mmCIF file of N, CA and C in Angstrom:
data_model
loop_
_atom_site.group_PDB
_atom_site.id
_atom_site.type_symbol
_atom_site.label_atom_id
_atom_site.label_comp_id
_atom_site.label_asym_id
_atom_site.label_seq_id
_atom_site.Cartn_x
_atom_site.Cartn_y
_atom_site.Cartn_z
ATOM 1 N N UNK A 29 106.031 -49.655 -183.095
ATOM 2 C CA UNK A 29 106.600 -49.451 -181.744
ATOM 3 C C UNK A 29 108.004 -48.754 -182.085
ATOM 4 N N UNK A 30 108.393 -48.029 -180.985
ATOM 5 C CA UNK A 30 109.656 -47.205 -181.068
ATOM 6 C C UNK A 30 110.881 -48.044 -181.273
ATOM 7 N N UNK A 31 111.829 -47.583 -181.938
ATOM 8 C CA UNK A 31 113.080 -48.040 -182.088
ATOM 9 C C UNK A 31 113.872 -47.591 -180.878
ATOM 10 N N UNK A 32 114.809 -48.495 -180.394
ATOM 11 C CA UNK A 32 115.312 -48.234 -179.218
ATOM 12 C C UNK A 32 116.450 -47.297 -179.247
ATOM 13 N N UNK A 33 117.270 -47.129 -180.303
ATOM 14 C CA UNK A 33 118.410 -46.428 -180.361
ATOM 15 C C UNK A 33 117.990 -44.868 -180.527
ATOM 16 N N UNK A 34 118.714 -44.020 -179.584
ATOM 17 C CA UNK A 34 118.404 -42.488 -179.788
ATOM 18 C C UNK A 34 119.915 -42.089 -179.738
ATOM 19 N N UNK A 35 120.078 -40.928 -180.614
ATOM 20 C CA UNK A 35 121.408 -40.076 -180.370
ATOM 21 C C UNK A 35 121.331 -39.360 -179.181
ATOM 22 N N UNK A 36 122.505 -38.876 -178.974
ATOM 23 C CA UNK A 36 122.680 -38.046 -177.780
ATOM 24 C C UNK A 36 121.638 -36.836 -177.876
ATOM 25 N N UNK A 37 121.570 -36.078 -179.078
ATOM 26 C CA UNK A 37 120.824 -35.015 -179.122
ATOM 27 C C UNK A 37 119.221 -35.427 -179.010
ATOM 28 N N UNK A 38 119.052 -36.576 -179.722
ATOM 29 C CA UNK A 38 117.590 -36.890 -179.518
ATOM 30 C C UNK A 38 117.158 -37.379 -178.064
ATOM 31 N N UNK A 39 118.121 -37.932 -177.312
ATOM 32 C CA UNK A 39 117.763 -38.247 -175.985
ATOM 33 C C UNK A 39 117.652 -36.901 -175.147
ATOM 34 N N UNK A 40 118.326 -35.918 -175.430
ATOM 35 C CA UNK A 40 118.389 -34.574 -174.689
ATOM 36 C C UNK A 40 116.854 -34.079 -175.073
ATOM 37 N N UNK A 41 116.560 -34.033 -176.305
ATOM 38 C CA UNK A 41 115.138 -33.517 -176.634
ATOM 39 C C UNK A 41 114.056 -34.278 -175.879
ATOM 40 N N UNK A 42 114.171 -35.714 -175.704
ATOM 41 C CA UNK A 42 113.307 -36.460 -175.163
ATOM 42 C C UNK A 42 113.185 -36.106 -173.674
ATOM 43 N N UNK A 43 114.152 -35.996 -173.102
ATOM 44 C CA UNK A 43 114.459 -35.567 -171.562
ATOM 45 C C UNK A 43 113.574 -34.231 -171.340
ATOM 46 N N UNK A 44 113.693 -33.305 -172.148
ATOM 47 C CA UNK A 44 112.852 -32.108 -172.050
ATOM 48 C C UNK A 44 111.339 -32.398 -172.072
ATOM 49 N N UNK A 45 111.052 -33.251 -173.161
ATOM 50 C CA UNK A 45 109.755 -33.483 -173.520
ATOM 51 C C UNK A 45 109.061 -34.270 -172.349
ATOM 52 N N UNK A 46 109.827 -35.192 -171.694
ATOM 53 C CA UNK A 46 109.380 -35.949 -170.542
ATOM 54 C C UNK A 46 109.059 -35.045 -169.446
ATOM 55 N N UNK A 47 110.002 -34.069 -169.383
ATOM 56 C CA UNK A 47 109.838 -33.120 -168.055
ATOM 57 C C UNK A 47 108.521 -32.106 -168.332
ATOM 58 N N UNK A 48 108.333 -31.739 -169.692
ATOM 59 C CA UNK A 48 107.105 -30.845 -169.526
ATOM 60 C C UNK A 48 105.841 -31.566 -170.040
ATOM 61 N N UNK A 49 105.979 -32.943 -170.440
ATOM 62 C CA UNK A 49 104.893 -33.880 -170.779
ATOM 63 C C UNK A 49 104.208 -33.515 -172.203
ATOM 64 N N UNK A 50 104.177 -32.116 -172.425
ATOM 65 C CA UNK A 50 103.524 -31.808 -173.713
ATOM 66 C C UNK A 50 104.103 -30.464 -173.989
ATOM 67 N N UNK A 51 104.452 -30.091 -175.334
ATOM 68 C CA UNK A 51 105.027 -28.807 -175.652
ATOM 69 C C UNK A 51 105.281 -28.413 -177.010
ATOM 70 N N UNK A 52 105.206 -27.262 -177.384
ATOM 71 C CA UNK A 52 105.410 -26.830 -178.765
ATOM 72 C C UNK A 52 106.923 -26.605 -178.736
ATOM 73 N N UNK A 53 107.548 -26.244 -179.993
ATOM 74 C CA UNK A 53 108.749 -26.308 -180.246
ATOM 75 C C UNK A 53 109.541 -25.239 -179.356
ATOM 76 N N UNK A 54 108.839 -24.080 -179.172
ATOM 77 C CA UNK A 54 109.417 -22.926 -178.463
ATOM 78 C C UNK A 54 109.428 -23.332 -177.033
ATOM 79 N N UNK A 55 108.492 -24.252 -176.470
ATOM 80 C CA UNK A 55 108.657 -24.638 -175.070
ATOM 81 C C UNK A 55 109.777 -25.559 -174.844
ATOM 82 N N UNK A 56 110.194 -26.393 -175.796
ATOM 83 C CA UNK A 56 111.306 -27.276 -175.711
ATOM 84 C C UNK A 56 112.632 -26.525 -175.821
ATOM 85 N N UNK A 57 112.715 -25.575 -176.683
ATOM 86 C CA UNK A 57 113.841 -24.577 -176.949
ATOM 87 C C UNK A 57 114.228 -23.893 -175.752
ATOM 88 N N UNK A 58 113.116 -23.365 -174.940
ATOM 89 C CA UNK A 58 113.316 -22.788 -173.669
ATOM 90 C C UNK A 58 114.065 -23.459 -172.828
ATOM 91 N N UNK A 59 114.035 -24.806 -172.726
ATOM 92 C CA UNK A 59 114.681 -25.649 -171.700
ATOM 93 C C UNK A 59 116.188 -25.840 -171.954
ATOM 94 N N UNK A 60 116.686 -25.574 -173.076
ATOM 95 C CA UNK A 60 117.999 -25.806 -173.518
ATOM 96 C C UNK A 60 118.904 -24.720 -172.835
ATOM 97 N N UNK A 61 120.010 -25.121 -172.405
ATOM 98 C CA UNK A 61 120.845 -24.026 -171.904
ATOM 99 C C UNK A 61 121.622 -23.219 -172.851
ATOM 100 N N UNK A 62 122.108 -22.069 -172.610
ATOM 101 C CA UNK A 62 122.848 -21.249 -173.535
ATOM 102 C C UNK A 62 124.120 -21.998 -173.927
ATOM 103 N N UNK A 63 124.717 -21.933 -174.936
ATOM 104 C CA UNK A 63 123.980 -21.326 -176.050
ATOM 105 C C UNK A 63 122.791 -22.372 -176.738
ATOM 106 N N UNK A 64 121.722 -21.815 -177.131
ATOM 107 C CA UNK A 64 120.586 -22.614 -177.527
ATOM 108 C C UNK A 64 120.732 -23.144 -178.835
ATOM 109 N N UNK A 65 120.362 -24.321 -179.110
ATOM 110 C CA UNK A 65 120.581 -24.803 -180.693
ATOM 111 C C UNK A 65 119.572 -23.977 -181.585
ATOM 112 N N UNK A 66 119.881 -24.047 -182.830
ATOM 113 C CA UNK A 66 118.896 -23.360 -183.733
ATOM 114 C C UNK A 66 117.677 -23.956 -183.790
ATOM 115 N N UNK A 67 116.575 -23.269 -183.914
ATOM 116 C CA UNK A 67 115.164 -23.716 -184.088
ATOM 117 C C UNK A 67 115.024 -24.961 -185.023
ATOM 118 N N UNK A 68 115.732 -24.692 -186.187
ATOM 119 C CA UNK A 68 115.785 -25.796 -187.218
ATOM 120 C C UNK A 68 116.339 -27.090 -186.801
ATOM 121 N N UNK A 69 117.516 -27.078 -186.001
ATOM 122 C CA UNK A 69 117.919 -28.213 -185.479
ATOM 123 C C UNK A 69 117.043 -28.954 -184.537
ATOM 124 N N UNK A 70 116.301 -28.199 -183.635
ATOM 125 C CA UNK A 70 115.465 -29.066 -182.771
ATOM 126 C C UNK A 70 114.138 -29.550 -183.618
ATOM 127 N N UNK A 71 113.764 -28.717 -184.451
ATOM 128 C CA UNK A 71 112.698 -29.122 -185.221
ATOM 129 C C UNK A 71 113.023 -30.364 -186.038
ATOM 130 N N UNK A 72 114.021 -30.516 -186.565
ATOM 131 C CA UNK A 72 114.568 -31.723 -187.404
ATOM 132 C C UNK A 72 114.707 -32.920 -186.398
ATOM 133 N N UNK A 73 115.165 -32.804 -185.067
ATOM 134 C CA UNK A 73 115.381 -33.879 -184.212
ATOM 135 C C UNK A 73 113.925 -34.294 -183.761
ATOM 136 N N UNK A 74 112.951 -33.373 -183.743
ATOM 137 C CA UNK A 74 111.582 -33.806 -183.388
ATOM 138 C C UNK A 74 110.987 -34.504 -184.541
ATOM 139 N N UNK A 75 111.315 -34.218 -185.789
ATOM 140 C CA UNK A 75 110.741 -34.956 -186.873
ATOM 141 C C UNK A 75 111.456 -36.523 -186.934
ATOM 142 N N UNK A 76 112.539 -36.529 -186.689
ATOM 143 C CA UNK A 76 113.387 -37.758 -186.492
ATOM 144 C C UNK A 76 112.724 -38.565 -185.425
ATOM 145 N N UNK A 77 112.416 -38.008 -184.317
ATOM 146 C CA UNK A 77 111.726 -38.868 -183.062
ATOM 147 C C UNK A 77 110.373 -39.236 -183.421
ATOM 148 N N UNK A 78 109.640 -38.287 -184.333
ATOM 149 C CA UNK A 78 108.347 -38.826 -184.839
ATOM 150 C C UNK A 78 108.418 -39.886 -185.666
ATOM 151 N N UNK A 79 109.454 -40.091 -186.557
ATOM 152 C CA UNK A 79 109.710 -41.099 -187.394
ATOM 153 C C UNK A 79 110.109 -42.440 -186.713
ATOM 154 N N UNK A 80 110.777 -42.147 -185.675
ATOM 155 C CA UNK A 80 111.191 -43.424 -184.611
ATOM 156 C C UNK A 80 110.037 -43.832 -183.763
ATOM 157 N N UNK A 81 109.025 -43.119 -183.916
ATOM 158 C CA UNK A 81 107.785 -43.499 -182.987
ATOM 159 C C UNK A 81 108.096 -43.172 -181.619
ATOM 160 N N UNK A 82 109.000 -42.228 -181.170
ATOM 161 C CA UNK A 82 109.178 -41.628 -179.812
ATOM 162 C C UNK A 82 108.162 -40.653 -179.512
ATOM 163 N N UNK A 83 107.808 -39.894 -180.425
ATOM 164 C CA UNK A 83 106.802 -38.671 -180.239
ATOM 165 C C UNK A 83 105.806 -38.633 -181.230
ATOM 166 N N UNK A 84 104.816 -37.875 -180.770
ATOM 167 C CA UNK A 84 103.720 -37.708 -181.791
ATOM 168 C C UNK A 84 103.354 -36.177 -181.447
ATOM 169 N N UNK A 85 102.417 -35.674 -182.274
ATOM 170 C CA UNK A 85 101.995 -34.280 -182.064
ATOM 171 C C UNK A 85 100.576 -34.025 -182.391
ATOM 172 N N UNK A 86 100.025 -33.011 -181.829
ATOM 173 C CA UNK A 86 98.627 -32.572 -182.210
ATOM 174 C C UNK A 86 98.881 -31.191 -183.003
ATOM 175 N N UNK A 87 98.055 -30.983 -184.021
ATOM 176 C CA UNK A 87 98.065 -29.708 -184.756
ATOM 177 C C UNK A 87 97.304 -28.673 -184.107
ATOM 178 N N UNK A 88 97.791 -27.508 -183.827
ATOM 179 C CA UNK A 88 97.121 -26.310 -183.513
ATOM 180 C C UNK A 88 97.533 -25.295 -184.413
ATOM 181 N N UNK A 89 96.444 -25.053 -185.374
ATOM 182 C CA UNK A 89 96.799 -24.059 -186.220
ATOM 183 C C UNK A 89 97.992 -24.377 -187.198
ATOM 184 N N UNK A 90 99.089 -23.682 -187.076
ATOM 185 C CA UNK A 90 100.204 -24.009 -187.837
ATOM 186 C C UNK A 90 101.254 -24.611 -187.031
ATOM 187 N N UNK A 91 100.980 -24.796 -185.712
ATOM 188 C CA UNK A 91 101.995 -25.298 -184.859
ATOM 189 C C UNK A 91 101.647 -26.711 -184.415
ATOM 190 N N UNK A 92 102.741 -27.435 -184.028
ATOM 191 C CA UNK A 92 102.787 -28.889 -183.406
ATOM 192 C C UNK A 92 102.945 -28.770 -182.056
ATOM 193 N N UNK A 93 102.075 -29.400 -181.343
ATOM 194 C CA UNK A 93 102.256 -29.636 -179.857
ATOM 195 C C UNK A 93 102.760 -31.195 -179.645
ATOM 196 N N UNK A 94 103.995 -31.355 -179.424
ATOM 197 C CA UNK A 94 104.556 -32.703 -179.204
ATOM 198 C C UNK A 94 104.324 -33.226 -177.896
ATOM 199 N N UNK A 95 104.324 -34.463 -178.002
ATOM 200 C CA UNK A 95 104.230 -35.190 -176.634
ATOM 201 C C UNK A 95 104.759 -36.725 -176.787
ATOM 202 N N UNK A 96 105.407 -37.249 -175.570
ATOM 203 C CA UNK A 96 106.212 -38.444 -175.940
ATOM 204 C C UNK A 96 105.288 -39.686 -176.162
ATOM 205 N N UNK A 97 105.556 -40.560 -176.781
ATOM 206 C CA UNK A 97 104.666 -41.960 -176.954
ATOM 207 C C UNK A 97 105.307 -42.960 -176.106
ATOM 208 N N UNK A 98 106.436 -42.906 -175.558
ATOM 209 C CA UNK A 98 107.133 -43.725 -174.683
ATOM 210 C C UNK A 98 107.529 -43.044 -173.397
ATOM 211 N N UNK A 99 107.237 -43.759 -172.200
ATOM 212 C CA UNK A 99 107.527 -43.094 -170.931
ATOM 213 C C UNK A 99 109.038 -43.035 -170.683
ATOM 214 N N UNK A 100 109.412 -42.335 -169.772
ATOM 215 C CA UNK A 100 110.952 -42.263 -169.367
ATOM 216 C C UNK A 100 111.222 -43.547 -168.867
ATOM 217 N N UNK A 101 110.388 -44.104 -168.075
ATOM 218 C CA UNK A 101 110.626 -45.232 -167.181
ATOM 219 C C UNK A 101 110.879 -46.440 -168.270
ATOM 220 N N UNK A 102 109.811 -46.551 -169.050
ATOM 221 C CA UNK A 102 110.012 -47.484 -170.054
ATOM 222 C C UNK A 102 111.221 -47.426 -171.083
ATOM 223 N N UNK A 103 111.610 -46.298 -171.478
ATOM 224 C CA UNK A 103 112.799 -46.081 -172.266
ATOM 225 C C UNK A 103 114.153 -46.549 -171.337
ATOM 226 N N UNK A 104 113.968 -46.031 -170.144
ATOM 227 C CA UNK A 104 115.185 -46.327 -169.095
ATOM 228 C C UNK A 104 115.307 -47.868 -169.030
ATOM 229 N N UNK A 105 114.339 -48.443 -168.822
ATOM 230 C CA UNK A 105 114.449 -49.933 -168.678
ATOM 231 C C UNK A 105 114.858 -50.761 -169.911
ATOM 232 N N UNK A 106 114.579 -50.294 -171.126
ATOM 233 C CA UNK A 106 114.875 -50.948 -172.289
ATOM 234 C C UNK A 106 116.334 -50.589 -172.577
ATOM 235 N N UNK A 107 116.622 -49.272 -172.280
ATOM 236 C CA UNK A 107 118.136 -48.968 -172.414
ATOM 237 C C UNK A 107 119.077 -49.608 -171.473
ATOM 238 N N UNK A 108 118.504 -49.874 -170.178
ATOM 239 C CA UNK A 108 119.260 -50.632 -169.226
ATOM 240 C C UNK A 108 119.334 -52.098 -169.718
ATOM 241 N N UNK A 109 118.339 -52.752 -170.215
ATOM 242 C CA UNK A 109 118.361 -53.972 -170.739
ATOM 243 C C UNK A 109 119.483 -54.223 -171.865
ATOM 244 N N UNK A 110 119.382 -53.140 -172.779
ATOM 245 C CA UNK A 110 120.357 -53.195 -173.838
ATOM 246 C C UNK A 110 121.763 -53.193 -173.465
ATOM 247 N N UNK A 111 121.955 -52.244 -172.587
ATOM 248 C CA UNK A 111 123.436 -51.917 -172.112
ATOM 249 C C UNK A 111 123.907 -53.289 -171.327
ATOM 250 N N UNK A 112 123.132 -53.955 -170.496
ATOM 251 C CA UNK A 112 123.462 -55.032 -169.869
ATOM 252 C C UNK A 112 123.850 -56.240 -170.814
ATOM 253 N N UNK A 113 123.056 -56.215 -171.770
ATOM 254 C CA UNK A 113 123.147 -57.468 -172.668
ATOM 255 C C UNK A 113 124.354 -57.071 -173.791
ATOM 256 N N UNK A 114 124.649 -55.856 -174.103
ATOM 257 C CA UNK A 114 125.673 -55.638 -175.147
ATOM 258 C C UNK A 114 127.022 -55.540 -174.392
ATOM 259 N N UNK A 115 127.068 -55.186 -173.188
ATOM 260 C CA UNK A 115 128.418 -54.626 -172.519
ATOM 261 C C UNK A 115 128.683 -55.604 -171.263
ATOM 262 N N UNK A 116 127.860 -56.429 -170.794
ATOM 263 C CA UNK A 116 128.045 -57.056 -169.601
ATOM 264 C C UNK A 116 127.556 -58.595 -169.846
ATOM 265 N N UNK A 117 127.433 -59.102 -171.068
ATOM 266 C CA UNK A 117 127.037 -60.483 -171.356
ATOM 267 C C UNK A 117 125.836 -60.842 -170.791
ATOM 268 N N UNK A 118 124.883 -59.950 -170.676
ATOM 269 C CA UNK A 118 123.491 -60.188 -170.216
ATOM 270 C C UNK A 118 123.373 -60.331 -168.673
ATOM 271 N N UNK A 119 124.536 -60.110 -168.115
ATOM 272 C CA UNK A 119 124.632 -60.267 -166.599
ATOM 273 C C UNK A 119 124.497 -59.024 -165.729
ATOM 274 N N UNK A 120 123.438 -58.821 -165.077
ATOM 275 C CA UNK A 120 123.293 -57.726 -164.168
ATOM 276 C C UNK A 120 124.158 -57.677 -163.033
ATOM 277 N N UNK A 121 124.607 -58.930 -162.726
ATOM 278 C CA UNK A 121 125.710 -59.047 -161.630
ATOM 279 C C UNK A 121 126.967 -58.447 -162.194
ATOM 280 N N UNK A 122 127.291 -58.829 -163.323
ATOM 281 C CA UNK A 122 128.737 -58.061 -164.053
ATOM 282 C C UNK A 122 128.472 -56.526 -164.095
ATOM 283 N N UNK A 123 127.245 -56.137 -164.393
ATOM 284 C CA UNK A 123 127.010 -54.621 -164.494
ATOM 285 C C UNK A 123 127.285 -54.035 -163.053
ATOM 286 N N UNK A 124 126.546 -54.630 -161.911
ATOM 287 C CA UNK A 124 126.750 -53.926 -160.782
ATOM 288 C C UNK A 124 128.197 -54.136 -160.215
ATOM 289 N N UNK A 125 128.888 -55.178 -160.498
ATOM 290 C CA UNK A 125 130.210 -55.350 -159.962
ATOM 291 C C UNK A 125 131.043 -54.518 -160.822
ATOM 292 N N UNK A 126 130.793 -54.026 -161.956
ATOM 293 C CA UNK A 126 131.505 -53.020 -162.705
ATOM 294 C C UNK A 126 131.404 -51.498 -162.018
ATOM 295 N N UNK A 127 130.245 -51.240 -161.768
ATOM 296 C CA UNK A 127 129.899 -50.181 -161.021
ATOM 297 C C UNK A 127 130.563 -50.053 -159.632
ATOM 298 N N UNK A 128 130.725 -51.076 -159.004
ATOM 299 C CA UNK A 128 131.316 -51.028 -157.607
ATOM 300 C C UNK A 128 132.775 -50.907 -157.868
ATOM 301 N N UNK A 129 133.395 -51.646 -158.769
ATOM 302 C CA UNK A 129 134.853 -51.614 -159.124
ATOM 303 C C UNK A 129 135.438 -50.262 -159.453
ATOM 304 N N UNK A 130 134.435 -49.596 -160.441
ATOM 305 C CA UNK A 130 134.904 -48.312 -160.900
ATOM 306 C C UNK A 130 134.516 -47.110 -159.690
ATOM 307 N N UNK A 131 134.102 -47.364 -158.640
ATOM 308 C CA UNK A 131 133.665 -46.486 -157.586
ATOM 309 C C UNK A 131 132.355 -45.651 -158.037
ATOM 310 N N UNK A 132 131.617 -46.281 -158.900
ATOM 311 C CA UNK A 132 130.413 -45.521 -159.216
ATOM 312 C C UNK A 132 129.266 -45.759 -158.353
ATOM 313 N N UNK A 133 129.440 -46.948 -157.770
ATOM 314 C CA UNK A 133 128.502 -47.344 -156.687
ATOM 315 C C UNK A 133 129.194 -47.778 -155.511
ATOM 316 N N UNK A 134 128.858 -47.375 -154.282
ATOM 317 C CA UNK A 134 129.675 -47.775 -153.115
ATOM 318 C C UNK A 134 129.141 -48.969 -152.613
ATOM 319 N N UNK A 135 129.826 -49.623 -151.625
ATOM 320 C CA UNK A 135 129.312 -50.894 -151.084
ATOM 321 C C UNK A 135 128.134 -50.485 -150.324
ATOM 322 N N UNK A 136 128.014 -49.516 -149.604
ATOM 323 C CA UNK A 136 126.845 -49.015 -148.888
ATOM 324 C C UNK A 136 125.654 -48.823 -149.731
ATOM 325 N N UNK A 137 125.909 -48.271 -150.993
ATOM 326 C CA UNK A 137 124.726 -48.094 -151.882
ATOM 327 C C UNK A 137 124.304 -49.419 -152.304
ATOM 328 N N UNK A 138 125.140 -50.472 -152.524
ATOM 329 C CA UNK A 138 124.811 -51.573 -152.875
ATOM 330 C C UNK A 138 123.960 -52.536 -151.841
ATOM 331 N N UNK A 139 124.418 -52.323 -150.501
ATOM 332 C CA UNK A 139 123.778 -52.778 -149.346
ATOM 333 C C UNK A 139 122.223 -52.100 -149.264
ATOM 334 N N UNK A 140 122.087 -50.977 -149.483
ATOM 335 C CA UNK A 140 120.917 -50.108 -149.407
ATOM 336 C C UNK A 140 119.979 -50.822 -150.537
ATOM 337 N N UNK A 141 120.505 -51.057 -151.806
ATOM 338 C CA UNK A 141 119.707 -51.658 -152.787
ATOM 339 C C UNK A 141 119.273 -52.886 -152.433
ATOM 340 N N UNK A 142 120.061 -53.709 -151.970
ATOM 341 C CA UNK A 142 119.698 -55.051 -151.647
ATOM 342 C C UNK A 142 118.609 -55.173 -150.504
ATOM 343 N N UNK A 143 118.704 -54.228 -149.541
ATOM 344 C CA UNK A 143 117.725 -54.097 -148.499
ATOM 345 C C UNK A 143 116.458 -53.733 -148.981
ATOM 346 N N UNK A 144 116.414 -52.786 -150.024
ATOM 347 C CA UNK A 144 115.335 -52.321 -150.624
ATOM 348 C C UNK A 144 114.387 -53.523 -151.451
ATOM 349 N N UNK A 145 115.518 -54.372 -152.169
ATOM 350 C CA UNK A 145 114.848 -55.473 -152.987
ATOM 351 C C UNK A 145 114.222 -56.649 -152.104
ATOM 352 N N UNK A 146 114.711 -56.763 -150.827
ATOM 353 C CA UNK A 146 114.223 -57.696 -149.882
ATOM 354 C C UNK A 146 112.916 -57.358 -149.304
ATOM 355 N N UNK A 147 112.529 -56.038 -149.409
ATOM 356 C CA UNK A 147 111.288 -55.747 -148.747
ATOM 357 C C UNK A 147 109.991 -56.012 -149.870
#
């Protein structure tokens, strides 16, 4: 199963792969803004993601078509759980309080969230 930790660069490649669902190296490179990273850089990141069990590929001739092994939702959930555990003493209440205190989440947003959860 996949190891949770991704670097910023690995996470960016995963975001693009989640967006296109399946793609060759050139497809992923096209999604990067200018200045685009070197082909070898993205290729190396994809190899690392394969080693970490985040992606796999199908061979088409001499090219690899990559696809994610973990959904964005599942990764997001694991990342959130790890964030709350490591930075907020395992308390989602502390995490939400932090967001409200730092004006990252308004009281209105919090009320809307609570109403959604009550449904």
